[in-house]
Amino acid sequence: MFANLPEPPYYSVIFSSQRSDKDADGYGHMGERMLELAATQPGYLGVESARGEDGFGITVSYWESLESIAAWKAQAEHRVAQEQGKREWYADYRLRIARVEMTYGMTEITAEVVSPSDA
Amino acid sequence: MFANLPEPPYYSVIFSSQRSDKDADGYGHMGERMLELAATQPGYLGVESARGEDGFGITVSYWESLESIAAWKAQAEHRVAQEQGKREWYADYRLRIARVEMTYGMTEITAEVVSPSDA
């Protein structure tokens, strides 16, 4: 369930969403398809996802660059899924794109980046 | 459930975890306490959280700066909770600190930042 990621920096897409009560089967099927498809995209690094019984979920996908995120957003089959998501599957969502700069595991710092812009 | 956040840039702490099967009551109680306590810390902006029935969860907290994240990590009561988390509540976890640069809502770009380092 945990993504195995390289050392930072890289980018994350933090997608938080509230499911509507519509079309659970179609949503589940498309979700699996999008995870498969994302994994084939250039710059894809990994994904982690959780959704509670209340229908609120967070999926974080990880990418090499902003360019790879933009290409995934524009991917044709993914665009269709995004539109169907807006129409049917989500009551609401937020999407935040963030540059990963430090990572920790359960016991220690595993990687840290200090770029010129942070100094 | 959605955090109401200012325009970027700001920082996110992406905490993904797999719960152990231990101490559900203690974990729930401490989780609520930590959410309350985090909300009183300088630089705190908001939090979103989801955990599935399989015990895998993602909590993303949002902060004004790396300094405010470091201060929260070092906060005394939170340190006790972190240690108990490692010993009891989590089978494993990952923590990633990332600078939010762009946000989208359900229908459009809501905010975007281009810093000198991204140009």
PDB file of N, CA and C in Angstrom, chain A residues 1-3 5 10-12 14 16-18 48-54 56-58 60 62 66 73 86 90-106 117-118, chain B residues 1-3 5 10-12 14 16-18 48-54 56-58 60 62 66 73 86 90-106 117-118:
ATOM      1  N   MET A   1       0.823  -1.214   0.000  1.00  0.00           N
ATOM      2  CA  MET A   1       0.000   0.000   0.000  1.00  0.00           C
ATOM      3  C   MET A   1       0.855   1.261   0.000  1.00  0.00           C
ATOM      4  N   PHE A   2       2.051   1.147   0.584  1.00  0.00           N
ATOM      5  CA  PHE A   2       2.952   2.292   0.562  1.00  0.00           C
ATOM      6  C   PHE A   2       3.650   2.354  -0.795  1.00  0.00           C
ATOM      7  N   ALA A   3       3.814   3.577  -1.301  1.00  0.00           N
ATOM      8  CA  ALA A   3       4.578   3.764  -2.535  1.00  0.00           C
ATOM      9  C   ALA A   3       6.065   3.743  -2.213  1.00  0.00           C
ATOM     10  N   LEU A   5       9.321   5.226  -3.200  1.00  0.00           N
ATOM     11  CA  LEU A   5       9.659   6.427  -3.959  1.00  0.00           C
ATOM     12  C   LEU A   5      11.155   6.684  -3.926  1.00  0.00           C
ATOM     13  N   TYR A  10      10.634  15.495  -5.812  1.00  0.00           N
ATOM     14  CA  TYR A  10       9.699  15.059  -6.853  1.00  0.00           C
ATOM     15  C   TYR A  10       8.368  15.715  -6.499  1.00  0.00           C
ATOM     16  N   TYR A  11       7.335  15.428  -7.269  1.00  0.00           N
ATOM     17  CA  TYR A  11       6.064  16.132  -7.059  1.00  0.00           C
ATOM     18  C   TYR A  11       4.950  15.185  -6.626  1.00  0.00           C
ATOM     19  N   SER A  12       4.025  15.747  -5.859  1.00  0.00           N
ATOM     20  CA  SER A  12       2.857  15.004  -5.408  1.00  0.00           C
ATOM     21  C   SER A  12       1.588  15.700  -5.889  1.00  0.00           C
ATOM     22  N   ILE A  14      -2.062  15.815  -4.485  1.00  0.00           N
ATOM     23  CA  ILE A  14      -2.885  15.456  -3.324  1.00  0.00           C
ATOM     24  C   ILE A  14      -4.342  15.683  -3.713  1.00  0.00           C
ATOM     25  N   SER A  16      -8.097  15.160  -2.695  1.00  0.00           N
ATOM     26  CA  SER A  16      -9.044  14.803  -1.635  1.00  0.00           C
ATOM     27  C   SER A  16     -10.447  14.962  -2.200  1.00  0.00           C
ATOM     28  N   SER A  17     -11.320  14.032  -1.872  1.00  0.00           N
ATOM     29  CA  SER A  17     -12.631  14.022  -2.512  1.00  0.00           C
ATOM     30  C   SER A  17     -13.692  13.443  -1.595  1.00  0.00           C
ATOM     31  N   GLN A  18     -14.892  13.941  -1.800  1.00  0.00           N
ATOM     32  CA  GLN A  18     -16.068  13.372  -1.141  1.00  0.00           C
ATOM     33  C   GLN A  18     -16.890  12.678  -2.215  1.00  0.00           C
ATOM     34  N   GLU A  48      -0.619   6.380  -3.357  1.00  0.00           N
ATOM     35  CA  GLU A  48      -1.190   5.853  -2.115  1.00  0.00           C
ATOM     36  C   GLU A  48      -2.608   6.396  -2.005  1.00  0.00           C
ATOM     37  N   SER A  49      -3.504   5.618  -1.417  1.00  0.00           N
ATOM     38  CA  SER A  49      -4.908   6.023  -1.417  1.00  0.00           C
ATOM     39  C   SER A  49      -5.638   5.453  -0.218  1.00  0.00           C
ATOM     40  N   ALA A  50      -6.554   6.229   0.320  1.00  0.00           N
ATOM     41  CA  ALA A  50      -7.394   5.758   1.422  1.00  0.00           C
ATOM     42  C   ALA A  50      -8.758   6.442   1.321  1.00  0.00           C
ATOM     43  N   ARG A  51      -9.812   5.682   1.628  1.00  0.00           N
ATOM     44  CA  ARG A  51     -11.154   6.275   1.683  1.00  0.00           C
ATOM     45  C   ARG A  51     -11.911   5.658   2.841  1.00  0.00           C
ATOM     46  N   GLY A  52     -12.517   6.509   3.657  1.00  0.00           N
ATOM     47  CA  GLY A  52     -13.251   6.039   4.819  1.00  0.00           C
ATOM     48  C   GLY A  52     -14.681   5.677   4.486  1.00  0.00           C
ATOM     49  N   GLU A  53     -15.359   5.109   5.467  1.00  0.00           N
ATOM     50  CA  GLU A  53     -16.742   4.682   5.270  1.00  0.00           C
ATOM     51  C   GLU A  53     -17.679   5.862   5.022  1.00  0.00           C
ATOM     52  N   ASP A  54     -17.239   7.056   5.425  1.00  0.00           N
ATOM     53  CA  ASP A  54     -18.043   8.261   5.192  1.00  0.00           C
ATOM     54  C   ASP A  54     -17.914   8.783   3.758  1.00  0.00           C
ATOM     55  N   PHE A  56     -15.235  10.051   2.357  1.00  0.00           N
ATOM     56  CA  PHE A  56     -14.153  11.029   2.169  1.00  0.00           C
ATOM     57  C   PHE A  56     -12.853  10.278   1.942  1.00  0.00           C
ATOM     58  N   GLY A  57     -12.139  10.655   0.882  1.00  0.00           N
ATOM     59  CA  GLY A  57     -10.919   9.941   0.551  1.00  0.00           C
ATOM     60  C   GLY A  57      -9.788  10.866   0.156  1.00  0.00           C
ATOM     61  N   ILE A  58      -8.581  10.350   0.268  1.00  0.00           N
ATOM     62  CA  ILE A  58      -7.391  11.075  -0.173  1.00  0.00           C
ATOM     63  C   ILE A  58      -6.557  10.108  -1.004  1.00  0.00           C
ATOM     64  N   VAL A  60      -2.906  10.252  -3.083  1.00  0.00           N
ATOM     65  CA  VAL A  60      -1.711  11.039  -3.396  1.00  0.00           C
ATOM     66  C   VAL A  60      -0.913  10.277  -4.445  1.00  0.00           C
ATOM     67  N   TYR A  62       2.457  10.392  -7.079  1.00  0.00           N
ATOM     68  CA  TYR A  62       3.794  10.984  -7.071  1.00  0.00           C
ATOM     69  C   TYR A  62       4.387  10.931  -8.474  1.00  0.00           C
ATOM     70  N   LEU A  66       6.501  18.554 -12.810  1.00  0.00           N
ATOM     71  CA  LEU A  66       5.236  19.215 -13.135  1.00  0.00           C
ATOM     72  C   LEU A  66       4.795  18.869 -14.554  1.00  0.00           C
ATOM     73  N   LYS A  73      -2.732  14.833 -16.607  1.00  0.00           N
ATOM     74  CA  LYS A  73      -4.009  15.556 -16.547  1.00  0.00           C
ATOM     75  C   LYS A  73      -4.650  15.638 -17.937  1.00  0.00           C
ATOM     76  N   LYS A  86     -16.592  14.655 -12.176  1.00  0.00           N
ATOM     77  CA  LYS A  86     -17.278  15.913 -11.836  1.00  0.00           C
ATOM     78  C   LYS A  86     -18.795  15.752 -11.919  1.00  0.00           C
ATOM     79  N   TYR A  90     -18.198  12.500  -7.677  1.00  0.00           N
ATOM     80  CA  TYR A  90     -17.738  13.320  -6.559  1.00  0.00           C
ATOM     81  C   TYR A  90     -18.757  14.394  -6.209  1.00  0.00           C
ATOM     82  N   ALA A  91     -19.058  14.499  -4.929  1.00  0.00           N
ATOM     83  CA  ALA A  91     -19.843  15.635  -4.448  1.00  0.00           C
ATOM     84  C   ALA A  91     -18.963  16.883  -4.430  1.00  0.00           C
ATOM     85  N   ASP A  92     -17.673  16.690  -4.176  1.00  0.00           N
ATOM     86  CA  ASP A  92     -16.729  17.813  -4.152  1.00  0.00           C
ATOM     87  C   ASP A  92     -15.315  17.242  -4.128  1.00  0.00           C
ATOM     88  N   TYR A  93     -14.368  18.028  -4.551  1.00  0.00           N
ATOM     89  CA  TYR A  93     -12.967  17.622  -4.409  1.00  0.00           C
ATOM     90  C   TYR A  93     -12.020  18.810  -4.387  1.00  0.00           C
ATOM     91  N   ARG A  94     -10.813  18.562  -3.936  1.00  0.00           N
ATOM     92  CA  ARG A  94      -9.711  19.515  -3.994  1.00  0.00           C
ATOM     93  C   ARG A  94      -8.502  18.802  -4.544  1.00  0.00           C
ATOM     94  N   LEU A  95      -7.709  19.526  -5.289  1.00  0.00           N
ATOM     95  CA  LEU A  95      -6.492  18.958  -5.849  1.00  0.00           C
ATOM     96  C   LEU A  95      -5.356  19.945  -5.588  1.00  0.00           C
ATOM     97  N   ARG A  96      -4.303  19.447  -4.979  1.00  0.00           N
ATOM     98  CA  ARG A  96      -3.169  20.316  -4.646  1.00  0.00           C
ATOM     99  C   ARG A  96      -1.885  19.684  -5.163  1.00  0.00           C
ATOM    100  N   ILE A  97      -1.104  20.465  -5.820  1.00  0.00           N
ATOM    101  CA  ILE A  97       0.156  19.972  -6.379  1.00  0.00           C
ATOM    102  C   ILE A  97       1.284  20.523  -5.528  1.00  0.00           C
ATOM    103  N   ALA A  98       2.126  19.631  -5.035  1.00  0.00           N
ATOM    104  CA  ALA A  98       3.130  20.029  -4.050  1.00  0.00           C
ATOM    105  C   ALA A  98       4.453  19.326  -4.324  1.00  0.00           C
ATOM    106  N   ARG A  99       5.529  20.054  -4.125  1.00  0.00           N
ATOM    107  CA  ARG A  99       6.887  19.556  -4.367  1.00  0.00           C
ATOM    108  C   ARG A  99       7.421  18.901  -3.092  1.00  0.00           C
ATOM    109  N   VAL A 100       7.661  17.614  -3.131  1.00  0.00           N
ATOM    110  CA  VAL A 100       8.153  16.879  -1.957  1.00  0.00           C
ATOM    111  C   VAL A 100       9.622  17.236  -1.730  1.00  0.00           C
ATOM    112  N   GLU A 101       9.913  17.651  -0.511  1.00  0.00           N
ATOM    113  CA  GLU A 101      11.259  18.118  -0.197  1.00  0.00           C
ATOM    114  C   GLU A 101      11.957  17.267   0.851  1.00  0.00           C
ATOM    115  N   MET A 102      11.193  16.602   1.707  1.00  0.00           N
ATOM    116  CA  MET A 102      11.775  15.774   2.767  1.00  0.00           C
ATOM    117  C   MET A 102      10.894  14.558   2.971  1.00  0.00           C
ATOM    118  N   THR A 103      11.506  13.431   3.303  1.00  0.00           N
ATOM    119  CA  THR A 103      10.720  12.249   3.654  1.00  0.00           C
ATOM    120  C   THR A 103      11.299  11.610   4.917  1.00  0.00           C
ATOM    121  N   TYR A 104      10.388  11.040   5.704  1.00  0.00           N
ATOM    122  CA  TYR A 104      10.769  10.300   6.898  1.00  0.00           C
ATOM    123  C   TYR A 104      10.105   8.930   6.835  1.00  0.00           C
ATOM    124  N   GLY A 105      10.792   7.930   7.363  1.00  0.00           N
ATOM    125  CA  GLY A 105      10.150   6.651   7.586  1.00  0.00           C
ATOM    126  C   GLY A 105       9.747   6.534   9.043  1.00  0.00           C
ATOM    127  N   MET A 106       9.524   5.329   9.503  1.00  0.00           N
ATOM    128  CA  MET A 106       8.997   5.145  10.854  1.00  0.00           C
ATOM    129  C   MET A 106      10.022   5.511  11.925  1.00  0.00           C
ATOM    130  N   SER A 117      16.168  27.660  -3.553  1.00  0.00           N
ATOM    131  CA  SER A 117      15.026  28.514  -3.231  1.00  0.00           C
ATOM    132  C   SER A 117      14.626  28.420  -1.757  1.00  0.00           C
ATOM    133  N   ASP A 118      15.055  27.365  -1.075  1.00  0.00           N
ATOM    134  CA  ASP A 118      14.711  27.222   0.338  1.00  0.00           C
ATOM    135  C   ASP A 118      15.754  27.844   1.247  1.00  0.00           C
TER     136      ASP A 118
ATOM    137  N   MET B   1     -15.074  18.559   6.029  1.00  0.00           N
ATOM    138  CA  MET B   1     -13.952  17.626   5.930  1.00  0.00           C
ATOM    139  C   MET B   1     -12.809  18.234   5.124  1.00  0.00           C
ATOM    140  N   PHE B   2     -13.169  19.068   4.151  1.00  0.00           N
ATOM    141  CA  PHE B   2     -12.122  19.727   3.366  1.00  0.00           C
ATOM    142  C   PHE B   2     -11.531  20.881   4.176  1.00  0.00           C
ATOM    143  N   ALA B   3     -10.213  21.029   4.077  1.00  0.00           N
ATOM    144  CA  ALA B   3      -9.562  22.160   4.718  1.00  0.00           C
ATOM    145  C   ALA B   3      -9.747  23.404   3.856  1.00  0.00           C
ATOM    146  N   LEU B   5      -8.070  26.522   2.797  1.00  0.00           N
ATOM    147  CA  LEU B   5      -6.668  26.937   2.823  1.00  0.00           C
ATOM    148  C   LEU B   5      -6.488  28.261   2.097  1.00  0.00           C
ATOM    149  N   TYR B  10       2.341  27.204   0.510  1.00  0.00           N
ATOM    150  CA  TYR B  10       2.398  26.793   1.924  1.00  0.00           C
ATOM    151  C   TYR B  10       2.875  25.354   1.921  1.00  0.00           C
ATOM    152  N   TYR B  11       2.948  24.742   3.078  1.00  0.00           N
ATOM    153  CA  TYR B  11       3.533  23.402   3.150  1.00  0.00           C
ATOM    154  C   TYR B  11       2.512  22.361   3.601  1.00  0.00           C
ATOM    155  N   SER B  12       2.736  21.143   3.130  1.00  0.00           N
ATOM    156  CA  SER B  12       1.899  20.012   3.525  1.00  0.00           C
ATOM    157  C   SER B  12       2.763  18.943   4.171  1.00  0.00           C
ATOM    158  N   ILE B  14       2.371  15.035   4.443  1.00  0.00           N
ATOM    159  CA  ILE B  14       1.587  13.904   3.947  1.00  0.00           C
ATOM    160  C   ILE B  14       1.986  12.685   4.774  1.00  0.00           C
ATOM    161  N   SER B  16       1.177   8.943   5.663  1.00  0.00           N
ATOM    162  CA  SER B  16       0.445   7.722   5.317  1.00  0.00           C
ATOM    163  C   SER B  16       0.852   6.641   6.309  1.00  0.00           C
ATOM    164  N   SER B  17      -0.122   5.867   6.740  1.00  0.00           N
ATOM    165  CA  SER B  17       0.162   4.909   7.810  1.00  0.00           C
ATOM    166  C   SER B  17      -0.713   3.674   7.709  1.00  0.00           C
ATOM    167  N   GLN B  18      -0.144   2.588   8.179  1.00  0.00           N
ATOM    168  CA  GLN B  18      -0.911   1.351   8.329  1.00  0.00           C
ATOM    169  C   GLN B  18      -1.087   1.105   9.821  1.00  0.00           C
ATOM    170  N   GLU B  48      -6.742  17.333   6.509  1.00  0.00           N
ATOM    171  CA  GLU B  48      -7.703  16.413   5.909  1.00  0.00           C
ATOM    172  C   GLU B  48      -7.215  15.001   6.186  1.00  0.00           C
ATOM    173  N   SER B  49      -8.145  14.076   6.370  1.00  0.00           N
ATOM    174  CA  SER B  49      -7.747  12.736   6.789  1.00  0.00           C
ATOM    175  C   SER B  49      -8.749  11.697   6.310  1.00  0.00           C
ATOM    176  N   ALA B  50      -8.237  10.538   5.928  1.00  0.00           N
ATOM    177  CA  ALA B  50      -9.097   9.415   5.533  1.00  0.00           C
ATOM    178  C   ALA B  50      -8.406   8.120   5.919  1.00  0.00           C
ATOM    179  N   ARG B  51      -9.189   7.146   6.383  1.00  0.00           N
ATOM    180  CA  ARG B  51      -8.637   5.819   6.667  1.00  0.00           C
ATOM    181  C   ARG B  51      -9.660   4.775   6.249  1.00  0.00           C
ATOM    182  N   GLY B  52      -9.195   3.795   5.506  1.00  0.00           N
ATOM    183  CA  GLY B  52     -10.081   2.750   5.020  1.00  0.00           C
ATOM    184  C   GLY B  52     -10.259   1.624   6.018  1.00  0.00           C
ATOM    185  N   GLU B  53     -11.156   0.722   5.697  1.00  0.00           N
ATOM    186  CA  GLU B  53     -11.436  -0.406   6.588  1.00  0.00           C
ATOM    187  C   GLU B  53     -10.241  -1.338   6.736  1.00  0.00           C
ATOM    188  N   ASP B  54      -9.326  -1.270   5.764  1.00  0.00           N
ATOM    189  CA  ASP B  54      -8.110  -2.101   5.829  1.00  0.00           C
ATOM    190  C   ASP B  54      -7.053  -1.510   6.755  1.00  0.00           C
ATOM    191  N   PHE B  56      -5.392   1.273   6.351  1.00  0.00           N
ATOM    192  CA  PHE B  56      -4.439   2.176   5.698  1.00  0.00           C
ATOM    193  C   PHE B  56      -5.062   3.568   5.645  1.00  0.00           C
ATOM    194  N   GLY B  57      -4.304   4.585   6.077  1.00  0.00           N
ATOM    195  CA  GLY B  57      -4.838   5.929   6.137  1.00  0.00           C
ATOM    196  C   GLY B  57      -3.863   6.966   5.644  1.00  0.00           C
ATOM    197  N   ILE B  58      -4.402   8.095   5.235  1.00  0.00           N
ATOM    198  CA  ILE B  58      -3.592   9.243   4.838  1.00  0.00           C
ATOM    199  C   ILE B  58      -4.147  10.464   5.553  1.00  0.00           C
ATOM    200  N   VAL B  60      -3.252  14.571   5.737  1.00  0.00           N
ATOM    201  CA  VAL B  60      -2.437  15.661   5.217  1.00  0.00           C
ATOM    202  C   VAL B  60      -2.724  16.905   6.053  1.00  0.00           C
ATOM    203  N   TYR B  62      -1.621  20.963   6.839  1.00  0.00           N
ATOM    204  CA  TYR B  62      -1.111  22.096   6.054  1.00  0.00           C
ATOM    205  C   TYR B  62      -0.596  23.173   7.000  1.00  0.00           C
ATOM    206  N   LEU B  66       8.063  25.629   6.841  1.00  0.00           N
ATOM    207  CA  LEU B  66       8.818  24.496   7.373  1.00  0.00           C
ATOM    208  C   LEU B  66       9.097  24.693   8.860  1.00  0.00           C
ATOM    209  N   LYS B  73       6.426  19.196  15.179  1.00  0.00           N
ATOM    210  CA  LYS B  73       7.094  17.903  15.373  1.00  0.00           C
ATOM    211  C   LYS B  73       7.757  17.825  16.743  1.00  0.00           C
ATOM    212  N   LYS B  86       4.759   4.876  17.219  1.00  0.00           N
ATOM    213  CA  LYS B  86       5.784   3.939  16.737  1.00  0.00           C
ATOM    214  C   LYS B  86       5.710   2.604  17.479  1.00  0.00           C
ATOM    215  N   TYR B  90       1.001   2.020  14.964  1.00  0.00           N
ATOM    216  CA  TYR B  90       1.287   1.888  13.539  1.00  0.00           C
ATOM    217  C   TYR B  90       2.148   0.664  13.260  1.00  0.00           C
ATOM    218  N   ALA B  91       1.730  -0.107  12.275  1.00  0.00           N
ATOM    219  CA  ALA B  91       2.597  -1.171  11.762  1.00  0.00           C
ATOM    220  C   ALA B  91       3.716  -0.568  10.924  1.00  0.00           C
ATOM    221  N   ASP B  92       3.402   0.542  10.242  1.00  0.00           N
ATOM    222  CA  ASP B  92       4.396   1.223   9.421  1.00  0.00           C
ATOM    223  C   ASP B  92       3.837   2.595   9.042  1.00  0.00           C
ATOM    224  N   TYR B  93       4.711   3.506   8.695  1.00  0.00           N
ATOM    225  CA  TYR B  93       4.242   4.792   8.161  1.00  0.00           C
ATOM    226  C   TYR B  93       5.306   5.459   7.301  1.00  0.00           C
ATOM    227  N   ARG B  94       4.850   6.429   6.528  1.00  0.00           N
ATOM    228  CA  ARG B  94       5.721   7.312   5.759  1.00  0.00           C
ATOM    229  C   ARG B  94       5.264   8.740   6.000  1.00  0.00           C
ATOM    230  N   LEU B  95       6.215   9.641   6.012  1.00  0.00           N
ATOM    231  CA  LEU B  95       5.894  11.049   6.207  1.00  0.00           C
ATOM    232  C   LEU B  95       6.665  11.836   5.150  1.00  0.00           C
ATOM    233  N   ARG B  96       5.940  12.646   4.396  1.00  0.00           N
ATOM    234  CA  ARG B  96       6.565  13.437   3.320  1.00  0.00           C
ATOM    235  C   ARG B  96       6.167  14.885   3.473  1.00  0.00           C
ATOM    236  N   ILE B  97       7.135  15.738   3.399  1.00  0.00           N
ATOM    237  CA  ILE B  97       6.894  17.173   3.534  1.00  0.00           C
ATOM    238  C   ILE B  97       7.031  17.803   2.159  1.00  0.00           C
ATOM    239  N   ALA B  98       5.983  18.527   1.760  1.00  0.00           N
ATOM    240  CA  ALA B  98       5.919  19.014   0.381  1.00  0.00           C
ATOM    241  C   ALA B  98       5.360  20.424   0.335  1.00  0.00           C
ATOM    242  N   ARG B  99       5.935  21.221  -0.555  1.00  0.00           N
ATOM    243  CA  ARG B  99       5.537  22.622  -0.719  1.00  0.00           C
ATOM    244  C   ARG B  99       4.413  22.705  -1.750  1.00  0.00           C
ATOM    245  N   VAL B 100       3.242  23.167  -1.306  1.00  0.00           N
ATOM    246  CA  VAL B 100       2.093  23.270  -2.208  1.00  0.00           C
ATOM    247  C   VAL B 100       2.293  24.468  -3.129  1.00  0.00           C
ATOM    248  N   GLU B 101       2.168  24.212  -4.426  1.00  0.00           N
ATOM    249  CA  GLU B 101       2.446  25.252  -5.414  1.00  0.00           C
ATOM    250  C   GLU B 101       1.229  25.608  -6.247  1.00  0.00           C
ATOM    251  N   MET B 102       0.286  24.697  -6.385  1.00  0.00           N
ATOM    252  CA  MET B 102      -0.913  24.936  -7.186  1.00  0.00           C
ATOM    253  C   MET B 102      -2.078  24.236  -6.529  1.00  0.00           C
ATOM    254  N   THR B 103      -3.274  24.839  -6.629  1.00  0.00           N
ATOM    255  CA  THR B 103      -4.469  24.161  -6.144  1.00  0.00           C
ATOM    256  C   THR B 103      -5.591  24.301  -7.173  1.00  0.00           C
ATOM    257  N   TYR B 104      -6.399  23.269  -7.262  1.00  0.00           N
ATOM    258  CA  TYR B 104      -7.570  23.266  -8.115  1.00  0.00           C
ATOM    259  C   TYR B 104      -8.779  22.870  -7.268  1.00  0.00           C
ATOM    260  N   GLY B 105      -9.924  23.449  -7.602  1.00  0.00           N
ATOM    261  CA  GLY B 105     -11.172  22.976  -7.032  1.00  0.00           C
ATOM    262  C   GLY B 105     -11.862  22.073  -8.041  1.00  0.00           C
ATOM    263  N   MET B 106     -13.163  21.872  -7.887  1.00  0.00           N
ATOM    264  CA  MET B 106     -13.864  20.904  -8.723  1.00  0.00           C
ATOM    265  C   MET B 106     -13.984  21.383 -10.173  1.00  0.00           C
ATOM    266  N   SER B 117      12.364  29.545  -8.593  1.00  0.00           N
ATOM    267  CA  SER B 117      13.024  28.248  -8.790  1.00  0.00           C
ATOM    268  C   SER B 117      12.307  27.378  -9.789  1.00  0.00           C
ATOM    269  N   ASP B 118      11.026  27.691 -10.064  1.00  0.00           N
ATOM    270  CA  ASP B 118      10.277  26.873 -11.019  1.00  0.00           C
ATOM    271  C   ASP B 118      10.371  27.419 -12.427  1.00  0.00           C
TER     272      ASP B 118
END
